[in-house]
Coordinates of C-alpha atoms in Angstrom, one line a residue:
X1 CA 111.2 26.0 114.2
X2 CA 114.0 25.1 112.3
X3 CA 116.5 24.7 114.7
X4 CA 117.6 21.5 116.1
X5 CA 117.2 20.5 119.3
X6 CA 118.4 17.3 120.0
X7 CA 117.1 15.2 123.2
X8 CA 120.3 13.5 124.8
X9 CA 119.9 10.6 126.4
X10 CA 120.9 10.8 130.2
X11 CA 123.2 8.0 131.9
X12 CA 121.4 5.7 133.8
X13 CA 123.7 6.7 136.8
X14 CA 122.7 10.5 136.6
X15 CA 118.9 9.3 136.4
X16 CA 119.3 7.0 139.7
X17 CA 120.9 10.3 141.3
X18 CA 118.1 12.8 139.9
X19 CA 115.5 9.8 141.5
X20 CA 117.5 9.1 144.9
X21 CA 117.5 13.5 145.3
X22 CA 114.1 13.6 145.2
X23 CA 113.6 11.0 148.0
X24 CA 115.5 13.2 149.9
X25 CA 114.3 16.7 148.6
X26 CA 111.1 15.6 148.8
X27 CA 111.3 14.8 152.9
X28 CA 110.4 11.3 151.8
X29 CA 113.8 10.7 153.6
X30 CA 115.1 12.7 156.5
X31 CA 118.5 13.8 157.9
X32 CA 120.0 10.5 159.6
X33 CA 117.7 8.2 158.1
X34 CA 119.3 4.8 156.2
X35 CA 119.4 4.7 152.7
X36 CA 117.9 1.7 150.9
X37 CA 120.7 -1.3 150.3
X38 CA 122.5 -1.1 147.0
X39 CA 120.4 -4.3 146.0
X40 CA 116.9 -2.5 147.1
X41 CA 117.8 0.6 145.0
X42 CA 118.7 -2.3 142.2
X43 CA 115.5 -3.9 141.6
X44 CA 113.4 -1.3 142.6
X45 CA 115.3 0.8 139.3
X46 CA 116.0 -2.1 137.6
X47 CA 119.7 -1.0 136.9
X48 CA 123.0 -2.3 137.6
X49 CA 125.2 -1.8 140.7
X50 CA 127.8 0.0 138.9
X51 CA 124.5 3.2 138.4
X52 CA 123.7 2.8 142.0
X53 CA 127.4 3.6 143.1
X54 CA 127.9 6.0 140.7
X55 CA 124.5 7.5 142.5
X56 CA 125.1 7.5 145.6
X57 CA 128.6 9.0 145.3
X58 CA 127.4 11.9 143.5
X59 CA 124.9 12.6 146.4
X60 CA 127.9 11.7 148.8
X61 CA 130.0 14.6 147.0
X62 CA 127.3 17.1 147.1
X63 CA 127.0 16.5 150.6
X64 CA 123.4 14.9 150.9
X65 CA 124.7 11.5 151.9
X66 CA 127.3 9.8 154.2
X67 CA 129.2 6.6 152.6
X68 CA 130.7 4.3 155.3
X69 CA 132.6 1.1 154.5
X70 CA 130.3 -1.8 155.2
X71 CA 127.7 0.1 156.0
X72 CA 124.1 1.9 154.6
X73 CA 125.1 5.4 153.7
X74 CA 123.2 7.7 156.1
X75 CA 121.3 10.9 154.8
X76 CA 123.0 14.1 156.2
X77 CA 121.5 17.3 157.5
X78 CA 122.3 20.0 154.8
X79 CA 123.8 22.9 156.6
X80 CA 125.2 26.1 154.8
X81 CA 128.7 24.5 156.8
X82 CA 128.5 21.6 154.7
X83 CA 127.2 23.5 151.6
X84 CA 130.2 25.8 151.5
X85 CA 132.3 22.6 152.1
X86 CA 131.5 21.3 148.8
X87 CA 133.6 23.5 147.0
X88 CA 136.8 23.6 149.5
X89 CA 138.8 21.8 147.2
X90 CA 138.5 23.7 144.2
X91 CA 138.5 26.9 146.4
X92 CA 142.3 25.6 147.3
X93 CA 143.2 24.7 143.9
X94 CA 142.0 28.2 142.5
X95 CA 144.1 30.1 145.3
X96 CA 147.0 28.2 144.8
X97 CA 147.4 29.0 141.2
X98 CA 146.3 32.6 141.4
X99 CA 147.9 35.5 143.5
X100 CA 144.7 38.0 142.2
X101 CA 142.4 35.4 143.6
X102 CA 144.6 35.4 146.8
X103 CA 144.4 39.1 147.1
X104 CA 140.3 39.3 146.4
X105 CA 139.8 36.5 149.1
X106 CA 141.7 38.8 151.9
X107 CA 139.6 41.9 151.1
X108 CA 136.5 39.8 150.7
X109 CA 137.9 38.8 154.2
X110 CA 137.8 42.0 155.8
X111 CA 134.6 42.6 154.0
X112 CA 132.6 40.2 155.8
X113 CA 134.4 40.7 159.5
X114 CA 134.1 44.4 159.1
X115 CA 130.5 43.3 158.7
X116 CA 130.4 40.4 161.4
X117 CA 132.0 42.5 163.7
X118 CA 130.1 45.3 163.9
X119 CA 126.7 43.3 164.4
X120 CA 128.9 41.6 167.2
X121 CA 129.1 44.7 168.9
X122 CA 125.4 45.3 168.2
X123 CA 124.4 42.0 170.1
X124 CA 127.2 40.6 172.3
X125 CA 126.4 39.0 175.6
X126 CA 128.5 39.0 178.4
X127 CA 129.1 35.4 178.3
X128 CA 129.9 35.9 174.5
X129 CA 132.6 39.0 175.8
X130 CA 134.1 35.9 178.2
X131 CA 134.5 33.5 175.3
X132 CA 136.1 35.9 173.3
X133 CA 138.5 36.5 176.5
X134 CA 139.1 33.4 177.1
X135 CA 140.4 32.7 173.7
X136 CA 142.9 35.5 173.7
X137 CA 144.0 34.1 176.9
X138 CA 144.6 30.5 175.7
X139 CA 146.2 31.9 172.5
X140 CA 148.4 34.1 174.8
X141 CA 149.8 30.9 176.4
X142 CA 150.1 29.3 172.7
X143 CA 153.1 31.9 171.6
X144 CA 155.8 30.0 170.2
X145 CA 153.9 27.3 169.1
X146 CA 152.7 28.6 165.8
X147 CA 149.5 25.9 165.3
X148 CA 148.3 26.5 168.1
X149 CA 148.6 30.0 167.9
X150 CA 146.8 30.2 164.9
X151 CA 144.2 27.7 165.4
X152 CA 143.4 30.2 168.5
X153 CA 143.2 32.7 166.0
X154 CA 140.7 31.1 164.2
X155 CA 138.7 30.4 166.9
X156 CA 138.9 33.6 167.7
X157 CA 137.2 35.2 164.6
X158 CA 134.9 32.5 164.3
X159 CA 133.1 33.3 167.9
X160 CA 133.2 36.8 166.5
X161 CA 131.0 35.2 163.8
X162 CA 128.7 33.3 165.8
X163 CA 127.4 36.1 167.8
X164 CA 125.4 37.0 165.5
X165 CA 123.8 33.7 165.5
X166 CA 123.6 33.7 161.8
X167 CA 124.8 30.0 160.5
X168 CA 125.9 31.3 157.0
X169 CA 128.0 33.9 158.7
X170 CA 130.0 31.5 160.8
X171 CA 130.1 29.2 157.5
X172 CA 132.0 31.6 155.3
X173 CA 134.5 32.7 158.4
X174 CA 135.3 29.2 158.9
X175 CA 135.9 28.8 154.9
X176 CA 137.8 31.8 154.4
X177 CA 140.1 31.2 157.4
X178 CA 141.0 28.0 155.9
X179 CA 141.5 28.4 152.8
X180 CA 144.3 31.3 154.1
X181 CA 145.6 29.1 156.6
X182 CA 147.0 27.4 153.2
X183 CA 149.3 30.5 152.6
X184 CA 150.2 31.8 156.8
X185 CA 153.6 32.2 157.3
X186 CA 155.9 31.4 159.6
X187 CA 156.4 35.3 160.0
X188 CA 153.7 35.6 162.4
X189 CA 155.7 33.5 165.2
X190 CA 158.5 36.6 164.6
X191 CA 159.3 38.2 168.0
X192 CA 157.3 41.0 168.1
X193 CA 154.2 39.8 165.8
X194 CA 152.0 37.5 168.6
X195 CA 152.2 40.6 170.7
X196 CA 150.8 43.3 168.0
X197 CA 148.1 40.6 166.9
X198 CA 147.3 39.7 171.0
X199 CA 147.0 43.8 171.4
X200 CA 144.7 44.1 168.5
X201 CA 142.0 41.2 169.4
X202 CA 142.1 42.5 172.9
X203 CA 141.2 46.0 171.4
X204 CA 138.2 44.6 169.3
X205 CA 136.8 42.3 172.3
X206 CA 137.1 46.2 174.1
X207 CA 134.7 47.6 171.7
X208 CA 132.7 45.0 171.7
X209 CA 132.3 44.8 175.1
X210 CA 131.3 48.7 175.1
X211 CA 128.7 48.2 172.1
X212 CA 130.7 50.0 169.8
X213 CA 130.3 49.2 166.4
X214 CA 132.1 51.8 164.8
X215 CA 134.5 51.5 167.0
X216 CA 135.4 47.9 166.4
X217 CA 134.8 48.3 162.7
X218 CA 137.9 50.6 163.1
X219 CA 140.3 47.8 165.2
X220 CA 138.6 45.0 162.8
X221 CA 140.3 46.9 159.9
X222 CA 143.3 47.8 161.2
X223 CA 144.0 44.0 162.5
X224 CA 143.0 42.9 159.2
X225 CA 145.4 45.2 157.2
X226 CA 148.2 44.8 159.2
X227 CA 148.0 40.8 159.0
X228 CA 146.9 40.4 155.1
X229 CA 150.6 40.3 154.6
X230 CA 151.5 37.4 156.1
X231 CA 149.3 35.6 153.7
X232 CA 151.3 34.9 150.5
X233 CA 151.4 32.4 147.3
X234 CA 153.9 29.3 148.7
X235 CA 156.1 30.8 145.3
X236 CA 157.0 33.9 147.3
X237 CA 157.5 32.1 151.4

């Protein structure tokens, strides 16, 4: 072979990490266990503290590890919540500087709660049929009061989510809604708007409550179409 293929040298910091990952990949340590001290992890790597830190914050960022002030950081329970989590900020960043990117996130929207909905339909309990109820009702007495209106509404389509008992499901409904959050409006708190978006959730809980997934596929849409205006770039608000 004639091509060269240099071995780099890794920083120590990025071999502590690699190291500390498998104790936790490995089982060796389990969701809400301690880590070991800074000065453990020291002499048992024979490395500085600066590495260590620079470890442990790399597993704190990809979400494997809680950092507390004073404190041994804690191993976390990977969930596909705080998976997706990991890339909020960037998710933000991207949307911000991108009206494409805005557009593709609402149909990807309506994608998955065409989706969500329809297996809703498909496996709602009556309990789930009161939640749902009971949401509309509590953002019903939010109108006028746009953040709690809205933070109804995402509670809303997040239950909508959960009934299918599917983690990842309720993961990416929770992401997408707030990432758009970012770009509402003030135009849904126009007289007239709570009303049409009140109507339309009390048409898909109907649906649901009737097992009709075609049915609430339908009033899934149409909510979804009518309301992917009111998300725009800050530019245009």
């Amino acid at each position: 072979m004639n091509r060269s293929e240099p071995i780099v040298r890794r920083k120590l910091s990025d071999e502590v990490f690699a190291r500390l990952k498998r104790l936790i990949t490995s089982g060796e340590l389990q969701p809400g266990d301690d880590m070991p001290s800074e000065r453990e992890l020291m002499e048992r790597f024979e490395v500085g503290r600066p590495a260590i830190r620079e470890a442990m914050q790399a597993l704190s960022n990809m979400g494997l590890v809680a950092i507390s002030h004073g404190e041994r950081a804690k191993v976390l329970q990977l969930t596909a919540k705080s998976i997706i989590k990991q890339v909020d900020g960037a998710a933000k960043i991207i949307l911000s500087s991108s009206r494409d990117t805005l557009e593709h996130l609402k149909t990807a929207r309506i994608f998955f709660e065409r989706g969500m909905v329809r297996e809703a339909a498909e496996r709602a309990k009556s309990e789930d049929v009161q939640l749902l109820k009971a949401t509309v009702a509590e953002q019903r007495a939010a109108r006028g009061d746009s953040e709690a209106f809205i933070s109804a509404d995402m509670k809303f389509h997040t239950q909508i989510a959960s009934i299918s008992g599917n983690p990842i499901y309720v993961a990416i409904s929770e992401a997408t809604l707030g990432w758009l959050k970012e770009y509402h409006t003030e135009m849904l708190i126009w007289t007239g708007k709570e009303k049409y978006t009140l109507t339309e959730h009390e048409e898909i809980i109907d649906r649901i409550e009737h097992g009709d997934a075609d049915g609430a596929e339908k009033a899934m849409i149409k909510h979804l179409e009518r309301s992917r205006a009111l998300y725009v770039m800050n530019s245009e608000k």
